[in-house]
CSV table of C-alpha atoms and ligand atoms in Angstrom, one decimal:
chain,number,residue,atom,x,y,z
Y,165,UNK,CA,10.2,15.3,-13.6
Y,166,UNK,CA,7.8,18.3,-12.8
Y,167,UNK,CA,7.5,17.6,-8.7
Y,168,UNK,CA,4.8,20.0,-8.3
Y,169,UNK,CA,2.4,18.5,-10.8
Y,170,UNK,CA,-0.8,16.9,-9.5
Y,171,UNK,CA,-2.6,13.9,-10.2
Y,172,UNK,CA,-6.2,13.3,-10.4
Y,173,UNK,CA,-7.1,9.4,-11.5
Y,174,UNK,CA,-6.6,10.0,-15.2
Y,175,UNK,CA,-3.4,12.2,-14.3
Y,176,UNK,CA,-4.9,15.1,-17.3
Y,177,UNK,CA,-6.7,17.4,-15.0
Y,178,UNK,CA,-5.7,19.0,-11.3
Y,179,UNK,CA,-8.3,19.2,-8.5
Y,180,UNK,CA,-7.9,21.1,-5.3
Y,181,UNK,CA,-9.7,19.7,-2.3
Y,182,UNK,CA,-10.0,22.3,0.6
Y,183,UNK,CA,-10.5,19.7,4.1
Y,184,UNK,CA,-13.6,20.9,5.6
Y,185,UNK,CA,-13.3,19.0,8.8
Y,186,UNK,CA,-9.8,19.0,10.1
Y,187,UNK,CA,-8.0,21.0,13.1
Y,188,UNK,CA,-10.0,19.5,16.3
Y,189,UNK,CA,-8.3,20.3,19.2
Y,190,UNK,CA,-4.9,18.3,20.1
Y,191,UNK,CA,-6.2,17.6,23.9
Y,192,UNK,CA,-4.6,14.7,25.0
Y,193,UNK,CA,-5.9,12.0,26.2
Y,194,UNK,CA,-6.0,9.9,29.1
Y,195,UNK,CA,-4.2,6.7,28.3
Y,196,UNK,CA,-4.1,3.5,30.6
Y,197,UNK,CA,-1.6,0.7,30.0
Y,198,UNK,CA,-4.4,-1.7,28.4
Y,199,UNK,CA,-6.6,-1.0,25.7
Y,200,UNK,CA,-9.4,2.0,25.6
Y,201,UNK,CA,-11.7,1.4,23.3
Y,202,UNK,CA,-13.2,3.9,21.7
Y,203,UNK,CA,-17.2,3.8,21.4
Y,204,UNK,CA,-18.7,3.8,18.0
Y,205,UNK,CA,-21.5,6.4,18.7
Y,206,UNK,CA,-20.7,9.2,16.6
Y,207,UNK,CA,-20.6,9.2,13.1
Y,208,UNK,CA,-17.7,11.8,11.5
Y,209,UNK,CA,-20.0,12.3,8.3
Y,210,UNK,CA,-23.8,13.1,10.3
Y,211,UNK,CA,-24.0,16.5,11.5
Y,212,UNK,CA,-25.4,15.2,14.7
Y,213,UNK,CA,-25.0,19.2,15.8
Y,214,UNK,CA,-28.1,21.7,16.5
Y,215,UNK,CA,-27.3,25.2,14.6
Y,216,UNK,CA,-24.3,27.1,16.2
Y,217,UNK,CA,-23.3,24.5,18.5
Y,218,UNK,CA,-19.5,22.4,17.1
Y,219,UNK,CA,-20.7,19.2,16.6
Y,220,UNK,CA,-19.0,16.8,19.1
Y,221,UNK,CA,-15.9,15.7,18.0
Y,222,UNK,CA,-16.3,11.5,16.3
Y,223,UNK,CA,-13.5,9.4,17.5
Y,224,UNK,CA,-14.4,7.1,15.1
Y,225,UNK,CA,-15.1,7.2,10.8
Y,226,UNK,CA,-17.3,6.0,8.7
Y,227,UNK,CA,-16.4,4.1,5.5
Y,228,UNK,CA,-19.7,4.2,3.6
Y,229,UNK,CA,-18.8,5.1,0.1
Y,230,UNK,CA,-21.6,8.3,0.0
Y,231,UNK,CA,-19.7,10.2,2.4
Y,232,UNK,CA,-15.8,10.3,0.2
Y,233,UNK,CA,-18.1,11.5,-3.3
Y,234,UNK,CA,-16.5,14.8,-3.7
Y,235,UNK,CA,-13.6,16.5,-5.9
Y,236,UNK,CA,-10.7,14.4,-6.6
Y,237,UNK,CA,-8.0,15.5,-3.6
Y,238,UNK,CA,-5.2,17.1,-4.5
Y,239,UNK,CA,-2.6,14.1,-4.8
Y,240,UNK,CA,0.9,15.2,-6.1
Y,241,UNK,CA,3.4,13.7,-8.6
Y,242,UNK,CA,5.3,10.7,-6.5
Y,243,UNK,CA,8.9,11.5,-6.5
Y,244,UNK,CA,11.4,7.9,-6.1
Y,245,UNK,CA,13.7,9.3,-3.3
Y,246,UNK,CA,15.6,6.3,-3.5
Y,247,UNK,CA,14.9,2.7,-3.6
Y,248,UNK,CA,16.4,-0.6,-1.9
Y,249,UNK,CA,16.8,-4.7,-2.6
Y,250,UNK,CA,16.4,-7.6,-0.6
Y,251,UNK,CA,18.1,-10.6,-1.6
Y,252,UNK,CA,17.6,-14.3,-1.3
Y,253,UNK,CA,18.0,-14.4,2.4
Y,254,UNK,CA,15.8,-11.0,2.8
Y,255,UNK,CA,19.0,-9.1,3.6
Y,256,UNK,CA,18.9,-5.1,3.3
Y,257,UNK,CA,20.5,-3.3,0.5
Y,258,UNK,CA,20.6,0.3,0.2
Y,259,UNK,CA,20.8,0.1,-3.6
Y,260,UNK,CA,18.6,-1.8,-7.0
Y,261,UNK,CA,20.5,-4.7,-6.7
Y,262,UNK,CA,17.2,-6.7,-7.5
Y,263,UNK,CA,15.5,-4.5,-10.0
Y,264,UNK,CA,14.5,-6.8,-13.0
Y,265,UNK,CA,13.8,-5.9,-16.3
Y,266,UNK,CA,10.6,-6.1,-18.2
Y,267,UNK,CA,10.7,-8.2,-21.5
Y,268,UNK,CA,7.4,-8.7,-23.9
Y,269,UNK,CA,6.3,-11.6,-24.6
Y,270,UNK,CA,4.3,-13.1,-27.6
Y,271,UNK,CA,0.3,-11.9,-27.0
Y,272,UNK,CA,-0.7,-15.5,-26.4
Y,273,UNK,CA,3.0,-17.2,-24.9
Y,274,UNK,CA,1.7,-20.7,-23.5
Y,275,UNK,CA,3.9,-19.8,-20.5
Y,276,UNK,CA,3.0,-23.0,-17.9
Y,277,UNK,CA,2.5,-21.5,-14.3
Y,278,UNK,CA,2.9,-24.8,-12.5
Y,279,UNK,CA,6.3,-25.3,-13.7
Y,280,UNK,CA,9.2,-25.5,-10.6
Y,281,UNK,CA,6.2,-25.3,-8.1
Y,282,UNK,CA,7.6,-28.5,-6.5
Y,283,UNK,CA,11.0,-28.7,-6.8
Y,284,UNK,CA,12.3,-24.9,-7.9
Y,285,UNK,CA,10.2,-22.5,-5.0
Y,286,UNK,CA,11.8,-20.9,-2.0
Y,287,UNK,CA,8.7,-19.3,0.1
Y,288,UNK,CA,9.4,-16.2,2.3
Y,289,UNK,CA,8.6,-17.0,6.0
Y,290,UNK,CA,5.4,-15.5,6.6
Y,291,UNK,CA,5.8,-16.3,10.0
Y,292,UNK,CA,8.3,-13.3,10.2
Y,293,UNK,CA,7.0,-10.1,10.9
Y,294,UNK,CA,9.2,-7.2,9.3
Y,295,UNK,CA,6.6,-4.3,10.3
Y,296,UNK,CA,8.5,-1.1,8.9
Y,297,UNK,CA,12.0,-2.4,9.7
Y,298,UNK,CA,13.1,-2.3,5.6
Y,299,UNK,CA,11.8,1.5,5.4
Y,300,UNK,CA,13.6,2.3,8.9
Y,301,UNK,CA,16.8,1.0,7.9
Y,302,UNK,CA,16.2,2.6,5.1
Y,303,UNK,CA,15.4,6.2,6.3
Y,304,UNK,CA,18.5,5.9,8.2
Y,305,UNK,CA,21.0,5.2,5.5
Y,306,UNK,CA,19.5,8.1,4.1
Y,307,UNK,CA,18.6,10.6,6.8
Y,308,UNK,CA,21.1,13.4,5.6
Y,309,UNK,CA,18.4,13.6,2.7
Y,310,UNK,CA,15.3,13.7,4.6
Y,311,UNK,CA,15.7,15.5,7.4
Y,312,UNK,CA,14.1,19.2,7.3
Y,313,UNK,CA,16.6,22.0,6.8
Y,314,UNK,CA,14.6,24.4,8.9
Y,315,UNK,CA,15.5,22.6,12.4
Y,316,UNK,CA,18.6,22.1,14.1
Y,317,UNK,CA,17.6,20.4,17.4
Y,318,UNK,CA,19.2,17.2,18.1
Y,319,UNK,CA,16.5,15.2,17.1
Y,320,UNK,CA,16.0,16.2,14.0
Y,321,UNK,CA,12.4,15.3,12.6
Y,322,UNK,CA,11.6,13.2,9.0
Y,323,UNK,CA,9.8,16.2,7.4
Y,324,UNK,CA,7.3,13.6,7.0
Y,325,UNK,CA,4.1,13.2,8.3
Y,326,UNK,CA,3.2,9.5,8.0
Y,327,UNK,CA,5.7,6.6,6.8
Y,328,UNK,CA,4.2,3.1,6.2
Y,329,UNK,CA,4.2,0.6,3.4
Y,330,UNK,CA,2.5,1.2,-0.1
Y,331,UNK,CA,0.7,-1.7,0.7
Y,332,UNK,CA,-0.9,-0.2,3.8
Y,333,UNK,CA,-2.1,2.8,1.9
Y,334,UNK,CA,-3.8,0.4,-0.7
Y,335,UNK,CA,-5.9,-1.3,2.0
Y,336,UNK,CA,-7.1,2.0,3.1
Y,337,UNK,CA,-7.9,3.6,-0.8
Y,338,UNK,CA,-10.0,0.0,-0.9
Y,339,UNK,CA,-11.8,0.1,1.9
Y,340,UNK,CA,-14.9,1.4,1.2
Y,341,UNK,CA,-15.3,-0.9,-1.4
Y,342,UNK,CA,-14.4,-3.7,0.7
Y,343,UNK,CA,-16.9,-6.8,2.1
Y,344,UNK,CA,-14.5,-9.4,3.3
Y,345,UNK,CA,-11.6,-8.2,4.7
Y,346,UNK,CA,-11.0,-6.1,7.8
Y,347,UNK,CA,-7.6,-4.7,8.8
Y,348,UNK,CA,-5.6,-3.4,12.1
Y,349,UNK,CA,-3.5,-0.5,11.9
Y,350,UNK,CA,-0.7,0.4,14.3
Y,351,UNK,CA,-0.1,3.9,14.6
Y,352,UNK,CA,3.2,5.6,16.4
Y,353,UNK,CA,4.0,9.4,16.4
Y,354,UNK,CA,7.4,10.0,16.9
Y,355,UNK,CA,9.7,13.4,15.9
Y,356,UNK,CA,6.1,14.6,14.7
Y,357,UNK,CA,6.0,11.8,12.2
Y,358,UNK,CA,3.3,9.0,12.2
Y,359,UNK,CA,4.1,5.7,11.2
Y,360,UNK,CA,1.6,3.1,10.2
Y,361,UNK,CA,2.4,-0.7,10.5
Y,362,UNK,CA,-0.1,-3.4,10.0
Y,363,UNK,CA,-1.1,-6.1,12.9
Y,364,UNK,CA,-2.4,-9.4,11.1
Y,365,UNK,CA,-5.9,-9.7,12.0
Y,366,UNK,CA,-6.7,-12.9,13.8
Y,367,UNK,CA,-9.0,-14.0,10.6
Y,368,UNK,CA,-6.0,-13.4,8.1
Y,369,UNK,CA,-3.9,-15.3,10.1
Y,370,UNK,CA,-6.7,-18.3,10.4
Y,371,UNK,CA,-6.8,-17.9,7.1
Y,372,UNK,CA,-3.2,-17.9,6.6
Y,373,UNK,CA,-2.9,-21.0,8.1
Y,374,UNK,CA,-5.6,-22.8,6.8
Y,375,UNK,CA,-4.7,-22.1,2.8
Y,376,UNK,CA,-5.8,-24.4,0.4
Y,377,UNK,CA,-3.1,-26.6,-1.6
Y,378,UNK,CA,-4.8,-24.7,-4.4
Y,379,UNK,CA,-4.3,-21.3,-3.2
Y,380,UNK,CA,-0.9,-21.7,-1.9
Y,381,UNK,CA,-0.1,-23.5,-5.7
Y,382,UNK,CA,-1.7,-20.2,-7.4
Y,383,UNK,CA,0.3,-17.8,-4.9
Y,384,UNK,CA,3.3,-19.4,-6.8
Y,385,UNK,CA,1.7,-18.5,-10.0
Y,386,UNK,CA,1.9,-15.1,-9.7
Y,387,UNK,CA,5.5,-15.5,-9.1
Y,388,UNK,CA,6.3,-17.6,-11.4
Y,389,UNK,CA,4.6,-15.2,-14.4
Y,390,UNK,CA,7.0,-12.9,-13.0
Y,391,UNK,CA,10.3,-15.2,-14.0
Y,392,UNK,CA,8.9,-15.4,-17.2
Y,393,UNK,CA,8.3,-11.6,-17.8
Y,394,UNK,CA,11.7,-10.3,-16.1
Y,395,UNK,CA,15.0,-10.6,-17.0
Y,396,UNK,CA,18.0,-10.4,-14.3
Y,397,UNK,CA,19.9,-7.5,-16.9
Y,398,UNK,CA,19.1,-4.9,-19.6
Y,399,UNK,CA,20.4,-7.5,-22.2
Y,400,UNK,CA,19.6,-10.5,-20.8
Y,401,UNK,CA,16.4,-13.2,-21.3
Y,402,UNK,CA,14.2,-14.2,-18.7
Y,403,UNK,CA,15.2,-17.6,-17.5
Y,404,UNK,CA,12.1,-20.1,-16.2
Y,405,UNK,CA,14.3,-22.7,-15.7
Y,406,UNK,CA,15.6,-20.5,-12.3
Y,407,UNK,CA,14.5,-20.9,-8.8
Y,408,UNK,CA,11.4,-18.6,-7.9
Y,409,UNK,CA,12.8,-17.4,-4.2
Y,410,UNK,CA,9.7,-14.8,-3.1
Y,411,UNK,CA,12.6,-13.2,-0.2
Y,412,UNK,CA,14.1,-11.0,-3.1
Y,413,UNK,CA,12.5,-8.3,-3.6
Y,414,UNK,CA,13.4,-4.7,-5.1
Y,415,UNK,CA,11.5,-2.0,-3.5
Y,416,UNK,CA,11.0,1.9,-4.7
Y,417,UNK,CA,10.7,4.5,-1.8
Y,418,UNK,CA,8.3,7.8,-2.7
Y,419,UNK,CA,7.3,10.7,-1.3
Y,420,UNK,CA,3.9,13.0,-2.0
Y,421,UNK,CA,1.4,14.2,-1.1
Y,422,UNK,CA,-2.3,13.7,-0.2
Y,423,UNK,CA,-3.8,17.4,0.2
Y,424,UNK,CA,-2.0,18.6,3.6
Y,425,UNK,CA,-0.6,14.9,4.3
Y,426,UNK,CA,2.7,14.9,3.3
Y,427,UNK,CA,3.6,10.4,2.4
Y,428,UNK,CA,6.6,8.6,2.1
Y,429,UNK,CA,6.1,5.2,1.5
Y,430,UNK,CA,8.3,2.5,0.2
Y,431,UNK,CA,6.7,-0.5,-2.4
Y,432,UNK,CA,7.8,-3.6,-4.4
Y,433,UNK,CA,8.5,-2.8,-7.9
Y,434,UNK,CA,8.1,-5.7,-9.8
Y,435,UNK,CA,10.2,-4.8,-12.7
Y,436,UNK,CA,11.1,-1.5,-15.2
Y,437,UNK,CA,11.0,-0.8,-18.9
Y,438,UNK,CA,14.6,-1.8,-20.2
Y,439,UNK,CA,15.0,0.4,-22.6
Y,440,UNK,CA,17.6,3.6,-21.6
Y,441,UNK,CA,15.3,6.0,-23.5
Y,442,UNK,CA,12.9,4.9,-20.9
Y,443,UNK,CA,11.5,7.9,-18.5
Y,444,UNK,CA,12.7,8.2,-14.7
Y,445,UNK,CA,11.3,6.2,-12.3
Y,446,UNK,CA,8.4,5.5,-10.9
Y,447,UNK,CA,7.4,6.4,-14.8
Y,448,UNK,CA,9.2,3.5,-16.4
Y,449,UNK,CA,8.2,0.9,-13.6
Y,450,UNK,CA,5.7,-1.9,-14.7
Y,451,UNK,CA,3.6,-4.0,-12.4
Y,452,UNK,CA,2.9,-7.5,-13.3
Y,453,UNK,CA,-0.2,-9.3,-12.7
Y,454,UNK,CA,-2.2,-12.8,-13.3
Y,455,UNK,CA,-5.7,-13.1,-13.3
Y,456,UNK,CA,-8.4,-15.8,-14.7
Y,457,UNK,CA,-9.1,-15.5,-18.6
Y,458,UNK,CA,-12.4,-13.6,-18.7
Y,459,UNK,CA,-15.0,-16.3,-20.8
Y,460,UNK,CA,-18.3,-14.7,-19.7
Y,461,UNK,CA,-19.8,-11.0,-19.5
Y,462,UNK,CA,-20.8,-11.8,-15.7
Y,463,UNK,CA,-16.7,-12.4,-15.3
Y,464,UNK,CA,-15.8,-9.5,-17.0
Y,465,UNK,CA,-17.8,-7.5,-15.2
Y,466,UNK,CA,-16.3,-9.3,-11.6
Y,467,UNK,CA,-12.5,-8.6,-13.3
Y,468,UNK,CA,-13.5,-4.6,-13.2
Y,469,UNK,CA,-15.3,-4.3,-10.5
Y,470,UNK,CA,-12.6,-5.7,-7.8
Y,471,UNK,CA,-9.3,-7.1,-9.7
Y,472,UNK,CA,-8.9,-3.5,-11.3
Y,473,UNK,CA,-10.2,-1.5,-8.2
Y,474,UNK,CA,-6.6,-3.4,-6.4
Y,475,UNK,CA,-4.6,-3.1,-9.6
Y,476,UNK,CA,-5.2,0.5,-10.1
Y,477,UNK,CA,-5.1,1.7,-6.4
Y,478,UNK,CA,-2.0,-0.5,-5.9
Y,479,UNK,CA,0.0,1.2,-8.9
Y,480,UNK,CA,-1.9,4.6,-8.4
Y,481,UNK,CA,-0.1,5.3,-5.0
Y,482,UNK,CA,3.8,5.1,-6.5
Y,483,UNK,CA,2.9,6.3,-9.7
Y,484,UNK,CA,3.6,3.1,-11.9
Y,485,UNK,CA,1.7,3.8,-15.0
Y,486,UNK,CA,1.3,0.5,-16.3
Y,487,UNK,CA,0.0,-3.3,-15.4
Y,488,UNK,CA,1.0,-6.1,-17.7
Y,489,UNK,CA,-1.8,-9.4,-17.0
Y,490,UNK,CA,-1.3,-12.7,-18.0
Y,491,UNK,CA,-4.4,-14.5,-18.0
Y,492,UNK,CA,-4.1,-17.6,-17.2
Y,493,UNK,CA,-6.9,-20.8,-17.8
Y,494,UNK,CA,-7.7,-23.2,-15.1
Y,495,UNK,CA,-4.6,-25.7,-15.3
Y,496,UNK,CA,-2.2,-22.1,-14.9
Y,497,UNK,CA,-1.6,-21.7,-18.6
Y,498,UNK,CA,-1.4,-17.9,-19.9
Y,499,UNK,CA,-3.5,-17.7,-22.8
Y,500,UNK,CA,-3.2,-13.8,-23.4
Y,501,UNK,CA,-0.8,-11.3,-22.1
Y,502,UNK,CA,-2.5,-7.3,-22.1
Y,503,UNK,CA,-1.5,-4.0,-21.2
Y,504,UNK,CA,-3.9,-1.9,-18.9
Y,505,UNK,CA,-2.8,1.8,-18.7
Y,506,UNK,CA,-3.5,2.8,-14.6
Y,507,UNK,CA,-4.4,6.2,-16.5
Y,508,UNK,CA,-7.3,4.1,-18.7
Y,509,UNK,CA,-8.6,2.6,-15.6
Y,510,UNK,CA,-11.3,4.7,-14.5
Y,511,UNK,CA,-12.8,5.0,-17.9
Y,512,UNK,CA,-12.7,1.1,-18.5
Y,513,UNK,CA,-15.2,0.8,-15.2
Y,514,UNK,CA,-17.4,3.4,-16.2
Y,515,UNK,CA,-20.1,1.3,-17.9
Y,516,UNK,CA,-20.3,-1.1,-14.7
Y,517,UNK,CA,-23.4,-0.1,-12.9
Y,518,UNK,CA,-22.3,1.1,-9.1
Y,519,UNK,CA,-18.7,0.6,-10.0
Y,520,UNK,CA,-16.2,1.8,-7.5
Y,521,UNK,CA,-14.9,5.3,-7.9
Y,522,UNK,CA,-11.2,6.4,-7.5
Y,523,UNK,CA,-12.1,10.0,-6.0
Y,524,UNK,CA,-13.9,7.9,-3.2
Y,525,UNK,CA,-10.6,5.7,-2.7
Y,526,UNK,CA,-8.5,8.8,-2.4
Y,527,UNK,CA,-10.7,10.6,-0.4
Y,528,UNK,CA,-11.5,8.0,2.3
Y,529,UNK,CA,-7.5,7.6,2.6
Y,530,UNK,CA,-6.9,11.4,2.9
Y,531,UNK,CA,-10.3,11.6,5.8
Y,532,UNK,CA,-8.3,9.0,7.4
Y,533,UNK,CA,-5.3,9.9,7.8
Y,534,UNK,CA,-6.8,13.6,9.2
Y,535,UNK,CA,-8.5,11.5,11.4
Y,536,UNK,CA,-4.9,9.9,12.4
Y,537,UNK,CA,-3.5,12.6,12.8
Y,538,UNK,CA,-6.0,14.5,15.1
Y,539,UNK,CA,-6.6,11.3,17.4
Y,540,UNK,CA,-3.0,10.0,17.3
Y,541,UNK,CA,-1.3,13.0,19.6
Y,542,UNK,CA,0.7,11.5,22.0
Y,543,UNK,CA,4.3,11.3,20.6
Y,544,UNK,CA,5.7,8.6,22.3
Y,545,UNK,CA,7.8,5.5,20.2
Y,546,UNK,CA,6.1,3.0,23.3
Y,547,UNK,CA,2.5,4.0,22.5
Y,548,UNK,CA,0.4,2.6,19.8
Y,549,UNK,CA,-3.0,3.7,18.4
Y,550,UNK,CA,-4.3,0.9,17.4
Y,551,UNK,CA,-6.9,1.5,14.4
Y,552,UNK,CA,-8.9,-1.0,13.7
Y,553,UNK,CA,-12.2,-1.7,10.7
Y,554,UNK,CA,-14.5,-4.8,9.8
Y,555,UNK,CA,-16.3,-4.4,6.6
Y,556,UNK,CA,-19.9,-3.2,7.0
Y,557,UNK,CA,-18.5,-0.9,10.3
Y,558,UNK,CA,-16.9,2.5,11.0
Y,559,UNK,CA,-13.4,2.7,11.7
Y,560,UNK,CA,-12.4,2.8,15.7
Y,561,UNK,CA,-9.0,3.0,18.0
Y,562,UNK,CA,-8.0,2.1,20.7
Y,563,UNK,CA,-4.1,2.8,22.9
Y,564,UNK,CA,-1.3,0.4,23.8
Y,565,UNK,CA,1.5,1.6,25.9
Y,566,UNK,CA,4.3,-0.7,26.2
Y,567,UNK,CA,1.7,-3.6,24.6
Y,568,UNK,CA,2.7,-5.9,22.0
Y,569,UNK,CA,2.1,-3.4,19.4
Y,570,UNK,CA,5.1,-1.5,19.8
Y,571,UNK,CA,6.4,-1.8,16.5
Y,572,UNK,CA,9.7,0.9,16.5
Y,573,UNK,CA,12.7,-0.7,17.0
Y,574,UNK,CA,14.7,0.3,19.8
Y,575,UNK,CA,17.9,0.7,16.9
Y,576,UNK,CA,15.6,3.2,15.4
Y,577,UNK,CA,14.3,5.5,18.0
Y,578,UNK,CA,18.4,5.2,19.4
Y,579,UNK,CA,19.7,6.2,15.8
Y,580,UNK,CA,16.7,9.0,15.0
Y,581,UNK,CA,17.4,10.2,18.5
Y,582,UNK,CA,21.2,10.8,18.2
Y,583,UNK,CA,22.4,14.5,16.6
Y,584,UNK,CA,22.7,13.7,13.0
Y,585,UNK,CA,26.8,14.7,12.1
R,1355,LIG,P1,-0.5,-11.8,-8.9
R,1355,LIG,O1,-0.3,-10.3,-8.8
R,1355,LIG,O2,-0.3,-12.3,-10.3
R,1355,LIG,O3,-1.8,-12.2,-8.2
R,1355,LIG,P2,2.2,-8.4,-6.6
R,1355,LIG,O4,1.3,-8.5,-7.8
R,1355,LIG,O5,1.7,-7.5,-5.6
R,1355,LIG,O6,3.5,-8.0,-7.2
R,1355,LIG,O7,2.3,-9.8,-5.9
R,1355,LIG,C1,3.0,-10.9,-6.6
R,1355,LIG,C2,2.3,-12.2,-6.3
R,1355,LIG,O8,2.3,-12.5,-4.9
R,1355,LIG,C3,0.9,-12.2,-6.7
R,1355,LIG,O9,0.7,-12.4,-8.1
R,1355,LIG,C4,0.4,-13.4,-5.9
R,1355,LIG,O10,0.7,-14.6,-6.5
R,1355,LIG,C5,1.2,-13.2,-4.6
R,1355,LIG,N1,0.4,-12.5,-3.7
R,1355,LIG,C6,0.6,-11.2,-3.3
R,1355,LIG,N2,-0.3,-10.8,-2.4
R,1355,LIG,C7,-1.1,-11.9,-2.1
R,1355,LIG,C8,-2.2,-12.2,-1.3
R,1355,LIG,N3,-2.7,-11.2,-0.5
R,1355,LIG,N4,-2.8,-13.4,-1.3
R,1355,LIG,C9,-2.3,-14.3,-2.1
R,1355,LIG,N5,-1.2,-14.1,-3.0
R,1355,LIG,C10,-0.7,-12.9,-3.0
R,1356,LIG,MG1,2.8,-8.0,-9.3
């Protein structure tokens, strides 16, 4: 794979984006051991300046989708550095223990999403909070490959400058198009790298806790469509009559780049092209989705407007080319199976009037994480920046020392700490 190649949402053309508002000053701040919160009164996008004077530096950002309509940034190739499972009991395994395999089906295969709901589900603990502990044991089993040749000191840094989850990265790419949903962010800088781990928001975990029999039946769907796309071998059938257990998981670990932000994030895979002719990973990964079968213009217009907006920023960040749907009717019956190329995306939406736009997604994550970076100075594994965004709002901080946010384990900052052999 050519490592050097960029992407821009159709992956057929490259775009250079030269920052225009980065450096700041590193000053550090005063930090108290409860929260500061930092005032919304500037606005990163308003040049609020007279002529000649720097305009005051915003500790906060907006998300309002006019600002992020520029040149595509320059995004490179992701690269799988490795990848690791989790089995049944969600224990750690530095290898593709659980990758699946994906077989195609019949266009219309009748699969029944409801079956095994009852007796045949094992439910992850949601309850649990992993943060970045997978990636971190991760990184460590693998350190000898990450760590930048040009130092020597005893800590050696990640030549990294943010870790976090795929999944975090897709919440940012999706925010400006976002009404319902806000998020927290935890921020730590440690070695020089950032790591970003999400906090549950209070109304996610309401929510959480409050699901619907229906809803908690459809999460099971989605899983479910997976037992019936996926088989355990390169040979072997999927087999619905199985127990869906949502602990195991197989998970691909990337690196890129967004402009000057240098990413390595880890994601679930769901499953990969079986075929040994297939190209290298992430380019023979597929993702599997479900979704309700579109009836009415008014619902395929919905189905583009916000189920592809997550699908293609979801597969976008790893580089997974490909989305397999099953669309399924009301009782959780898949009527039709399609393919959706994550290269095809952006021209599907374009008739949609005020349809979101991938160059806003990508830009908004890349002005966020310079914004990260310039607030989030203090490198300290105890302190967190705590970033935090309700739709209709900018995005503002606010530091923990020692708080309940801390989210590096002690094994880590001990192991990452220790002269590498
Ligand atoms: P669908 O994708 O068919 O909706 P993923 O697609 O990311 O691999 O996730 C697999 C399944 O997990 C989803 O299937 C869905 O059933 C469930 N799931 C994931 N994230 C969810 C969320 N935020 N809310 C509800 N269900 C979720
Ligand atoms: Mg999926």
């Amino acid at each position: 794979m050519d490592r050097h190649r960029s992407r821009s949402p159709t992956s057929s053309s490259h775009h250079h984006y030269s920052p225009n508002r980065r450096g700041g000053d590193n000053r550090r701040r005063n930090h108290c051991d409860g929260a500061q919160f930092r005032p919304s009164n500037h606005h990163l996008h308003q040049s609020s300046a007279t002529p000649r004077q720097t305009p005051p530096r915003s500790q906060t950002l907006s998300t309002r989708r006019e600002a992020y309509e520029r040149d595509f940034p320059l995004y490179k190739q992701p690269v799988e550095v490795g990848c690791f499972s989790l089995d049944s009991r969600r224990r750690f395994f530095n290898d593709s223990r659980q990758m699946r395999y994906y077989v195609e089906p019949e266009r219309s295969p009748n699969f029944d999403l409801r079956d095994g709901y009852k007796e045949r589900y094992v439910k992850r603990d949601e309850n649990v909070k992993e943060k970045l502990d997978h990636i971190l044991r991760w990184i460590i089993a693998n350190r000898s490959k990450l760590t930048s040749k040009l130092t020597t000191n005893a800590s050696c840094p990640l030549d990294f400058d943010f870790v976090t989850w795929r999944g975090h990265l897709t919440k940012l790419l999706t925010t400006p198009y976002e009404t319902r949903e806000g998020w927290l962010l935890a921020v730590t800088r440690f070695n020089g790298t950032l790591y970003i781990s999400e906090v549950e928001t209070e109304a996610a975990r309401r929510e959480r806790e409050n699901r619907p029999e229906r809803n908690k039946e459809m999460m099971y769907w989605g899983y479910k469509f997976e037992q019936y796309m996926c088989a355990d071998d390169t040979n072997s059938e999927p087999d619905p009559s199985g127990v869906v257990n949502t602990n195991e998981a197989f998970c691909t670990v990337v690196q890129t780049r967004l402009t000057d932000h240098k990413l390595l994030f880890s994601g679930e895979v769901d499953c990969r092209d079986r075929d040994p002719g297939a190209p290298p990973p992430p380019a023979c990964y597929v993702e599997l989705k479900t979704s309700a079968e579109i009836c009415t213009p008014k619902q395929r217009s919905n189905f583009h407007r916000f189920k592809l907006l997550k699908w293609w920023a979801q597969s976008f960040l790893p580089g997974v080319p490909r989305v397999v749907a099953g669309f399924r009717d009301h009782d959780g019956t898949v009527v039709s199976v399609e393919t959706f190329q994550i290269s095809k995306i952006s021209q599907l939406i374009k008739n949609e009037y005020n349809c979101w736009k991938p160059t806003v997604c990508m830009n908004f994550c890349c002005d966020f994480l310079s914004f990260v970076k310039r607030e989030a100075t203090e490198d300290n594994p105890s302190v967190v920046y705590l970033f935090s965004w309700e739709p209709h709002n900018d995005v503002t901080y606010s530091v923990h020392r020692d708080s309940r946010y801390s989210f590096l384990p002690d094994w880590y900052i001990k192991e990452m700490t220790r002269s590498p052999e």
